[in-house]
PDB file of C-alpha atoms in Angstrom:
ATOM      1  CA  ASP A   1       1.051 -16.473  11.467  1.00 65.00           C
ATOM      2  CA  ALA A   2      -1.628 -15.185   9.104  1.00 65.00           C
ATOM      3  CA  MET A   3       0.001 -13.497   6.162  1.00 92.00           C
ATOM      4  CA  VAL A   4       0.161 -12.530   2.508  1.00 95.00           C
ATOM      5  CA  ILE A   5       2.716 -14.430   0.453  1.00 95.00           C
ATOM      6  CA  GLN A   6       4.049 -13.501  -2.965  1.00 96.00           C
ATOM      7  CA  ASN A   7       6.061 -15.686  -5.285  1.00 92.00           C
ATOM      8  CA  PRO A   8       8.557 -15.278  -6.678  1.00 93.00           C
ATOM      9  CA  ARG A   9      10.170 -12.367  -4.869  1.00 93.00           C
ATOM     10  CA  TYR A  10      12.227 -11.537  -7.949  1.00 95.00           C
ATOM     11  CA  GLN A  11      11.211 -12.299 -11.535  1.00 96.00           C
ATOM     12  CA  VAL A  12      13.173 -11.673 -14.690  1.00 96.00           C
ATOM     13  CA  THR A  13      11.452 -11.961 -18.058  1.00 95.00           C
ATOM     14  CA  GLN A  14      12.173 -11.005 -21.623  1.00 96.00           C
ATOM     15  CA  PHE A  15      10.441  -8.311 -23.584  1.00 96.00           C
ATOM     16  CA  GLY A  16       7.140  -9.731 -24.843  1.00 96.00           C
ATOM     17  CA  LYS A  17       7.368 -13.020 -22.937  1.00 97.00           C
ATOM     18  CA  PRO A  18       4.283 -13.690 -20.795  1.00 96.00           C
ATOM     19  CA  VAL A  19       4.806 -13.803 -17.054  1.00 97.00           C
ATOM     20  CA  THR A  20       2.613 -14.746 -14.086  1.00 97.00           C
ATOM     21  CA  LEU A  21       3.008 -13.492 -10.533  1.00 97.00           C
ATOM     22  CA  SER A  22       1.404 -15.305  -7.632  1.00 97.00           C
ATOM     23  CA  CYS A  23      -0.190 -14.193  -4.381  1.00 97.00           C
ATOM     24  CA  SER A  24      -1.668 -16.279  -1.596  1.00 97.00           C
ATOM     25  CA  GLN A  25      -3.151 -15.363   1.768  1.00 96.00           C
ATOM     26  CA  THR A  26      -3.984 -17.128   5.001  1.00 94.00           C
ATOM     27  CA  LEU A  27      -6.039 -14.228   6.392  1.00 91.00           C
ATOM     28  CA  ASN A  28      -9.275 -15.453   4.803  1.00 91.00           C
ATOM     29  CA  HIS A  29      -9.977 -11.949   3.520  1.00 91.00           C
ATOM     30  CA  ASN A  30     -12.469 -11.725   0.720  1.00 89.00           C
ATOM     31  CA  VAL A  31     -10.905  -8.744  -1.062  1.00 91.00           C
ATOM     32  CA  MET A  32      -7.563  -9.029  -2.883  1.00 93.00           C
ATOM     33  CA  TYR A  33      -5.740  -6.238  -4.688  1.00 94.00           C
ATOM     34  CA  TRP A  34      -2.862  -5.895  -7.144  1.00 96.00           C
ATOM     35  CA  TYR A  35      -0.718  -2.776  -7.180  1.00 95.00           C
ATOM     36  CA  GLN A  36       2.136  -1.664  -9.409  1.00 96.00           C
ATOM     37  CA  GLN A  37       4.832   0.434  -7.777  1.00 94.00           C
ATOM     38  CA  LYS A  38       7.541   2.076  -9.846  1.00 94.00           C
ATOM     39  CA  SER A  39      10.685   3.501  -8.369  1.00 89.00           C
ATOM     40  CA  SER A  40      10.159   6.473  -6.038  1.00 86.00           C
ATOM     41  CA  GLN A  41       6.391   6.412  -6.570  1.00 91.00           C
ATOM     42  CA  ALA A  42       3.381   5.451  -4.508  1.00 91.00           C
ATOM     43  CA  PRO A  43       1.666   2.156  -5.325  1.00 92.00           C
ATOM     44  CA  LYS A  44      -0.886   2.329  -8.137  1.00 93.00           C
ATOM     45  CA  LEU A  45      -3.944   0.093  -7.985  1.00 92.00           C
ATOM     46  CA  LEU A  46      -4.338  -2.123 -11.051  1.00 95.00           C
ATOM     47  CA  PHE A  47      -7.467  -4.085 -10.053  1.00 92.00           C
ATOM     48  CA  HIS A  48      -9.110  -5.876  -7.177  1.00 91.00           C
ATOM     49  CA  TYR A  49     -11.355  -8.840  -6.515  1.00 92.00           C
ATOM     50  CA  TYR A  50     -14.300  -8.611  -4.156  1.00 89.00           C
ATOM     51  CA  ASP A  51     -14.855 -12.339  -3.680  1.00 90.00           C
ATOM     52  CA  LYS A  52     -15.116 -13.452  -7.316  1.00 91.00           C
ATOM     53  CA  ASP A  53     -16.148 -10.069  -8.660  1.00 91.00           C
ATOM     54  CA  PHE A  54     -13.341  -8.532 -10.695  1.00 92.00           C
ATOM     55  CA  ASN A  55     -12.939  -4.746 -10.639  1.00 90.00           C
ATOM     56  CA  ASN A  56     -10.550  -3.212 -13.125  1.00 91.00           C
ATOM     57  CA  GLU A  57      -9.207   0.307 -12.774  1.00 90.00           C
ATOM     58  CA  ALA A  58     -10.059   2.458 -15.771  1.00 89.00           C
ATOM     59  CA  ASP A  59      -6.445   3.166 -16.656  1.00 92.00           C
ATOM     60  CA  THR A  60      -5.073  -0.363 -16.249  1.00 95.00           C
ATOM     61  CA  PRO A  61      -3.662  -1.520 -19.608  1.00 94.00           C
ATOM     62  CA  ASP A  62      -5.240  -4.551 -21.293  1.00 94.00           C
ATOM     63  CA  ASN A  63      -1.833  -6.185 -21.095  1.00 95.00           C
ATOM     64  CA  PHE A  64      -2.552  -6.874 -17.413  1.00 97.00           C
ATOM     65  CA  GLN A  65      -4.971  -9.622 -16.446  1.00 96.00           C
ATOM     66  CA  SER A  66      -5.840 -11.341 -13.204  1.00 96.00           C
ATOM     67  CA  ARG A  67      -7.309 -14.621 -12.001  1.00 96.00           C
ATOM     68  CA  ARG A  68      -8.651 -15.643  -8.644  1.00 96.00           C
ATOM     69  CA  PRO A  69      -9.369 -19.386  -8.618  1.00 96.00           C
ATOM     70  CA  ASN A  70     -10.296 -19.454  -4.925  1.00 94.00           C
ATOM     71  CA  THR A  71     -10.327 -17.287  -1.791  1.00 94.00           C
ATOM     72  CA  SER A  72      -6.675 -17.893  -1.014  1.00 96.00           C
ATOM     73  CA  PHE A  73      -4.970 -17.343  -4.347  1.00 97.00           C
ATOM     74  CA  CYS A  74      -4.771 -14.540  -6.874  1.00 97.00           C
ATOM     75  CA  PHE A  75      -2.577 -14.282  -9.974  1.00 97.00           C
ATOM     76  CA  LEU A  76      -1.347 -11.377 -12.052  1.00 97.00           C
ATOM     77  CA  ASP A  77      -0.694 -12.158 -15.701  1.00 97.00           C
ATOM     78  CA  ILE A  78       1.253  -9.807 -17.913  1.00 97.00           C
ATOM     79  CA  ARG A  79       0.625 -10.948 -21.466  1.00 96.00           C
ATOM     80  CA  SER A  80       3.399  -9.105 -23.279  1.00 96.00           C
ATOM     81  CA  PRO A  81       5.693  -7.299 -20.848  1.00 97.00           C
ATOM     82  CA  GLY A  82       7.309  -4.121 -22.047  1.00 96.00           C
ATOM     83  CA  LEU A  83      10.275  -2.305 -20.577  1.00 96.00           C
ATOM     84  CA  GLY A  84       7.862   0.103 -18.918  1.00 95.00           C
ATOM     85  CA  ASP A  85       6.297  -2.735 -16.934  1.00 97.00           C
ATOM     86  CA  ALA A  86       9.418  -3.233 -14.868  1.00 97.00           C
ATOM     87  CA  ALA A  87       8.294  -2.464 -11.329  1.00 96.00           C
ATOM     88  CA  MET A  88       7.487  -3.864  -7.918  1.00 95.00           C
ATOM     89  CA  TYR A  89       4.132  -5.636  -7.902  1.00 97.00           C
ATOM     90  CA  LEU A  90       2.337  -5.705  -4.576  1.00 95.00           C
ATOM     91  CA  CYS A  91      -0.551  -7.911  -3.555  1.00 96.00           C
ATOM     92  CA  ALA A  92      -2.815  -6.847  -0.698  1.00 94.00           C
ATOM     93  CA  THR A  93      -5.897  -8.156   1.071  1.00 93.00           C
ATOM     94  CA  SER A  94      -8.637  -6.707   3.225  1.00 89.00           C
ATOM     95  CA  ARG A  95     -11.906  -7.581   4.844  1.00 84.00           C
ATOM     96  CA  GLU A  96     -14.904  -6.472   2.837  1.00 72.00           C
ATOM     97  CA  THR A  97     -15.359  -3.279   4.808  1.00 61.00           C
ATOM     98  CA  GLY A  98     -11.729  -2.286   4.436  1.00 59.00           C
ATOM     99  CA  VAL A  99     -11.954  -0.406   7.724  1.00 63.00           C
ATOM    100  CA  GLY A 100      -9.003  -2.262   9.194  1.00 71.00           C
ATOM    101  CA  GLY A 101      -6.775  -1.356   6.284  1.00 82.00           C
ATOM    102  CA  GLN A 102      -5.114  -3.490   3.680  1.00 88.00           C
ATOM    103  CA  PHE A 103      -2.425  -6.045   4.409  1.00 91.00           C
ATOM    104  CA  PHE A 104       0.411  -6.188   1.909  1.00 93.00           C
ATOM    105  CA  GLY A 105       2.670  -8.968   0.780  1.00 94.00           C
ATOM    106  CA  PRO A 106       6.429  -8.460   0.374  1.00 93.00           C
ATOM    107  CA  GLY A 107       6.106  -7.783  -3.344  1.00 94.00           C
ATOM    108  CA  THR A 108       7.592  -9.221  -6.526  1.00 95.00           C
ATOM    109  CA  ARG A 109      10.293  -7.201  -8.259  1.00 95.00           C
ATOM    110  CA  LEU A 110       9.853  -7.650 -12.023  1.00 97.00           C
ATOM    111  CA  THR A 111      12.738  -6.989 -14.390  1.00 96.00           C
ATOM    112  CA  VAL A 112      12.132  -6.913 -18.154  1.00 97.00           C
ATOM    113  CA  LEU A 113      15.146  -7.467 -20.397  1.00 95.00           C
TER     114      LEU A 113
ATOM    115  CA  ALA B   1     -12.912  12.600  -4.025  1.00 72.00           C
ATOM    116  CA  GLN B   2     -10.432  11.837  -1.326  1.00 79.00           C
ATOM    117  CA  SER B   3      -6.841  13.058  -1.555  1.00 88.00           C
ATOM    118  CA  VAL B   4      -3.718  13.060   0.580  1.00 93.00           C
ATOM    119  CA  THR B   5      -0.846  15.530   0.688  1.00 95.00           C
ATOM    120  CA  GLN B   6       2.401  14.643   2.377  1.00 96.00           C
ATOM    121  CA  LEU B   7       4.049  17.954   2.971  1.00 96.00           C
ATOM    122  CA  ASP B   8       7.677  16.774   2.913  1.00 96.00           C
ATOM    123  CA  SER B   9       9.205  14.463   0.343  1.00 95.00           C
ATOM    124  CA  HIS B  10      12.323  13.971   2.495  1.00 97.00           C
ATOM    125  CA  VAL B  11      12.910  14.337   6.240  1.00 98.00           C
ATOM    126  CA  SER B  12      16.297  13.957   7.893  1.00 98.00           C
ATOM    127  CA  VAL B  13      16.732  13.568  11.656  1.00 98.00           C
ATOM    128  CA  SER B  14      19.497  12.517  13.990  1.00 97.00           C
ATOM    129  CA  GLU B  15      19.194   9.271  15.912  1.00 97.00           C
ATOM    130  CA  GLY B  16      17.490   9.880  19.248  1.00 97.00           C
ATOM    131  CA  THR B  17      15.665  13.043  18.150  1.00 98.00           C
ATOM    132  CA  PRO B  18      11.923  13.372  17.482  1.00 98.00           C
ATOM    133  CA  VAL B  19      10.326  12.497  14.163  1.00 98.00           C
ATOM    134  CA  LEU B  20       7.473  14.448  12.568  1.00 98.00           C
ATOM    135  CA  LEU B  21       6.036  13.428   9.206  1.00 98.00           C
ATOM    136  CA  ARG B  22       3.225  15.677   8.054  1.00 98.00           C
ATOM    137  CA  CYS B  23       0.065  14.662   6.261  1.00 97.00           C
ATOM    138  CA  ASN B  24      -3.055  16.557   5.249  1.00 96.00           C
ATOM    139  CA  TYR B  25      -6.093  14.921   3.756  1.00 93.00           C
ATOM    140  CA  SER B  26      -9.206  15.917   1.910  1.00 90.00           C
ATOM    141  CA  SER B  27     -12.396  13.954   2.350  1.00 81.00           C
ATOM    142  CA  SER B  28     -16.061  14.677   1.963  1.00 73.00           C
ATOM    143  CA  TYR B  29     -16.996  12.309   4.730  1.00 75.00           C
ATOM    144  CA  SER B  30     -15.484  10.779   7.853  1.00 75.00           C
ATOM    145  CA  PRO B  31     -12.411   8.977   6.554  1.00 81.00           C
ATOM    146  CA  SER B  32     -10.306   6.043   7.631  1.00 86.00           C
ATOM    147  CA  LEU B  33      -6.648   7.067   7.687  1.00 90.00           C
ATOM    148  CA  PHE B  34      -3.494   4.976   7.774  1.00 93.00           C
ATOM    149  CA  TRP B  35       0.242   5.260   7.869  1.00 96.00           C
ATOM    150  CA  TYR B  36       2.269   2.594   6.116  1.00 95.00           C
ATOM    151  CA  VAL B  37       6.045   2.127   6.149  1.00 96.00           C
ATOM    152  CA  GLN B  38       8.092   0.603   3.346  1.00 94.00           C
ATOM    153  CA  HIS B  39      11.701  -0.443   3.709  1.00 93.00           C
ATOM    154  CA  PRO B  40      13.771  -0.791   0.519  1.00 88.00           C
ATOM    155  CA  ASN B  41      12.602  -3.653  -1.692  1.00 82.00           C
ATOM    156  CA  LYS B  42       9.962  -4.694   0.809  1.00 87.00           C
ATOM    157  CA  GLY B  43       6.198  -4.596   0.945  1.00 88.00           C
ATOM    158  CA  LEU B  44       4.176  -2.052   2.906  1.00 92.00           C
ATOM    159  CA  GLN B  45       3.683  -2.560   6.623  1.00 93.00           C
ATOM    160  CA  LEU B  46       0.750  -0.999   8.450  1.00 92.00           C
ATOM    161  CA  LEU B  47       2.036   1.291  11.210  1.00 95.00           C
ATOM    162  CA  LEU B  48      -1.270   2.528  12.546  1.00 93.00           C
ATOM    163  CA  LYS B  49      -4.836   3.358  11.602  1.00 90.00           C
ATOM    164  CA  TYR B  50      -7.565   5.818  12.520  1.00 89.00           C
ATOM    165  CA  THR B  51     -11.128   4.622  12.124  1.00 81.00           C
ATOM    166  CA  SER B  52     -13.252   7.194  14.012  1.00 74.00           C
ATOM    167  CA  ALA B  53     -12.402   6.011  17.512  1.00 73.00           C
ATOM    168  CA  ALA B  54      -9.756   7.791  19.632  1.00 83.00           C
ATOM    169  CA  THR B  55      -8.142  10.714  17.819  1.00 88.00           C
ATOM    170  CA  LEU B  56      -4.680   9.859  19.163  1.00 94.00           C
ATOM    171  CA  VAL B  57      -3.662   6.586  17.624  1.00 94.00           C
ATOM    172  CA  LYS B  58      -0.725   4.504  18.813  1.00 95.00           C
ATOM    173  CA  GLY B  59       1.008   2.194  16.394  1.00 94.00           C
ATOM    174  CA  ILE B  60       3.919  -0.158  16.243  1.00 94.00           C
ATOM    175  CA  ASN B  61       7.569   0.699  16.919  1.00 94.00           C
ATOM    176  CA  GLY B  62       6.698   3.722  19.097  1.00 96.00           C
ATOM    177  CA  PHE B  63       4.919   5.700  16.379  1.00 97.00           C
ATOM    178  CA  GLU B  64       1.701   7.571  16.947  1.00 97.00           C
ATOM    179  CA  ALA B  65      -0.533   9.939  14.988  1.00 97.00           C
ATOM    180  CA  GLU B  66      -3.202  12.433  15.904  1.00 94.00           C
ATOM    181  CA  PHE B  67      -6.328  12.945  13.836  1.00 93.00           C
ATOM    182  CA  LYS B  68      -7.284  16.637  13.783  1.00 93.00           C
ATOM    183  CA  LYS B  69     -10.500  17.169  11.902  1.00 89.00           C
ATOM    184  CA  SER B  70     -10.377  20.960  12.152  1.00 91.00           C
ATOM    185  CA  GLU B  71      -6.961  20.986  10.505  1.00 93.00           C
ATOM    186  CA  THR B  72      -7.622  17.969   8.239  1.00 93.00           C
ATOM    187  CA  SER B  73      -4.292  16.592   9.390  1.00 95.00           C
ATOM    188  CA  PHE B  74      -2.955  13.221  10.450  1.00 96.00           C
ATOM    189  CA  HIS B  75       0.712  13.812  11.298  1.00 98.00           C
ATOM    190  CA  LEU B  76       2.953  10.906  12.306  1.00 98.00           C
ATOM    191  CA  THR B  77       5.312  11.312  15.245  1.00 98.00           C
ATOM    192  CA  LYS B  78       7.869   9.381  17.245  1.00 98.00           C
ATOM    193  CA  PRO B  79       9.677  10.742  20.297  1.00 97.00           C
ATOM    194  CA  SER B  80      13.075   9.258  19.493  1.00 97.00           C
ATOM    195  CA  ALA B  81      14.269   8.104  16.083  1.00 97.00           C
ATOM    196  CA  HIS B  82      16.136   4.852  15.629  1.00 97.00           C
ATOM    197  CA  MET B  83      18.384   3.922  12.726  1.00 96.00           C
ATOM    198  CA  SER B  84      15.935   1.176  11.783  1.00 96.00           C
ATOM    199  CA  ASP B  85      13.221   3.807  11.206  1.00 97.00           C
ATOM    200  CA  ALA B  86      14.923   4.898   7.976  1.00 97.00           C
ATOM    201  CA  ALA B  87      12.380   4.053   5.288  1.00 97.00           C
ATOM    202  CA  GLU B  88       9.622   5.547   3.161  1.00 96.00           C
ATOM    203  CA  TYR B  89       6.346   6.418   4.855  1.00 97.00           C
ATOM    204  CA  PHE B  90       2.980   6.700   3.130  1.00 96.00           C
ATOM    205  CA  CYS B  91      -0.054   8.482   4.500  1.00 96.00           C
ATOM    206  CA  VAL B  92      -3.197   6.872   3.126  1.00 93.00           C
ATOM    207  CA  VAL B  93      -6.931   7.564   3.176  1.00 89.00           C
ATOM    208  CA  SER B  94      -9.478   4.868   2.494  1.00 83.00           C
ATOM    209  CA  ASP B  95     -12.071   5.574  -0.122  1.00 69.00           C
ATOM    210  CA  ARG B  96     -15.690   4.885   0.527  1.00 65.00           C
ATOM    211  CA  PRO B  97     -16.728   1.237   0.813  1.00 57.00           C
ATOM    212  CA  GLU B  98     -19.055   1.492  -2.161  1.00 56.00           C
ATOM    213  CA  TYR B  99     -15.981   2.221  -4.252  1.00 55.00           C
ATOM    214  CA  GLY B 100     -14.255  -0.965  -3.183  1.00 56.00           C
ATOM    215  CA  ASN B 101     -12.334   0.315  -0.192  1.00 68.00           C
ATOM    216  CA  LYS B 102      -9.616   1.693  -2.407  1.00 79.00           C
ATOM    217  CA  LEU B 103      -6.638   3.319  -0.807  1.00 86.00           C
ATOM    218  CA  VAL B 104      -5.606   6.805  -1.852  1.00 88.00           C
ATOM    219  CA  PHE B 105      -1.881   7.219  -1.254  1.00 92.00           C
ATOM    220  CA  GLY B 106       0.150  10.281  -0.539  1.00 94.00           C
ATOM    221  CA  ALA B 107       3.346  10.684  -2.529  1.00 94.00           C
ATOM    222  CA  GLY B 108       5.457   9.366   0.320  1.00 95.00           C
ATOM    223  CA  THR B 109       8.065  10.804   2.678  1.00 97.00           C
ATOM    224  CA  ILE B 110      11.550   9.341   2.816  1.00 97.00           C
ATOM    225  CA  LEU B 111      12.901   9.419   6.358  1.00 98.00           C
ATOM    226  CA  ARG B 112      16.657   9.490   6.782  1.00 97.00           C
ATOM    227  CA  VAL B 113      18.156   8.890  10.230  1.00 97.00           C
ATOM    228  CA  LYS B 114      21.682  10.103  10.842  1.00 96.00           C
ATOM    229  CA  SER B 115      23.951   8.538  13.417  1.00 93.00           C
TER     230      SER B 115
END
């Protein structure tokens, strides 16, 4: 089945220790998104890739970076995680028009000690 | 700019009774609207979508929603709640394509189903 896969599902890191979250998709969608979702809140868009074009949200901290080496994979790098970065991180994909909606992966729960 | 208001932060129903989750939107053009469901510690699953075709949209698991332009509403309904429907539901409007097809989320409604 076509899907969005996130690894790992649970990630524990230490304060200030860099961490990378992974997302892959078999839908062949050309747009990929990263969201941060804190407890009891709606997801918040961090950035998205339209093919290889990177689009950062204005309020996304510099601590968050992303890479998309090919159509299928996208990575979220947190350079120096703080306690406030503990959250669920969701990857999503869509076709370029976005009319059909976005398809979400299961998420990675990040804990910062 | 687009916006979404979910009128209830929590809804509690008994199993077997109807579900109504209310959503109002604001958009300066003809929007695409979605309902997503999120179970605890899971990703978001698309329940249904409205994209300017039929105003009554049927989704998965017996849910449906009606787009009412005059009322700027897109309420989600289900005739008979099941225990497995307990989750958080997000009403979402899609921003204009030239802005990257961003999703604008409502604050969410937590649905509790009592046995």
